């Protein structure tokens, strides 16, 4: 039987000057994006009438496009305006994921492997996606898989071609009974999880891996760091190992999809939903509701 390609929640996509409901067929078997993976995307969030840091996400998608050799054909300001237009198509009761995307339709005349920047396409997809339970917990195990360096993969872009590696990290971790995976770089130092940035707390100090071009230092990560520092916490960006996380008092993740989530088990060790983790989440949502560009 054919696979059902309808979206799993209410979805609207802006493409070629119009809004289309559902999952429009945009990429064919000869499209460069389908064949050779020339896709980039970004993800912002709308909830409670606000869209925190939407402008920064709209700026980053264009940087990602250029890093992958595509053309950024829509300005960040235009993307942001379209996003707010799209939000109005929903009923306002469920959080929305805001996903601008670029991809190449054709290969370069020099070599089909390289994308033809002149064939860059753009779409903006919005779909309902709950923020999840604010009391959610997450368990982590160290992944046997690693993050590549920028010399090996376009780690300076939010590129679709990076995510199959993240997917196998998640699949492998879940086979062993964990929700997510702590991922190392090629030198064996912690980079992030398979789907989010990572923080740990030790003796009241917050630590997070220093951005080293092996992972995308996220917009939410940066926002959380700034908010914690403004609230008087020491936040140190440095080189960390799995052993550091084994000795942590608290661990939490940050990411656009679920914002701030506590880790309550690392390998075979239970961890508390600690006070600094709770403070980081409260600080983020307090800021968002005050500065979310409603």
Short mmCIF file of C-alpha atoms in Angstrom, two decimals, residues 132-138 260-264 273:
data_model
loop_
_atom_site.label_atom_id
_atom_site.label_comp_id
_atom_site.label_asym_id
_atom_site.label_seq_id
_atom_site.Cartn_x
_atom_site.Cartn_y
_atom_site.Cartn_z
CA UNK A 132 5.19 19.19 25.51
CA UNK A 133 4.87 18.63 29.22
CA UNK A 134 6.73 21.34 31.21
CA UNK A 135 7.58 18.63 33.75
CA UNK A 136 9.02 16.28 31.11
CA UNK A 137 12.13 14.34 31.96
CA UNK A 138 14.86 12.98 29.71
CA UNK A 260 14.63 23.84 28.47
CA UNK A 261 14.26 20.21 29.57
CA UNK A 262 15.78 18.54 32.65
CA UNK A 263 17.80 15.34 32.32
CA UNK A 264 16.90 13.08 35.22
CA UNK A 273 15.15 18.20 38.48
#
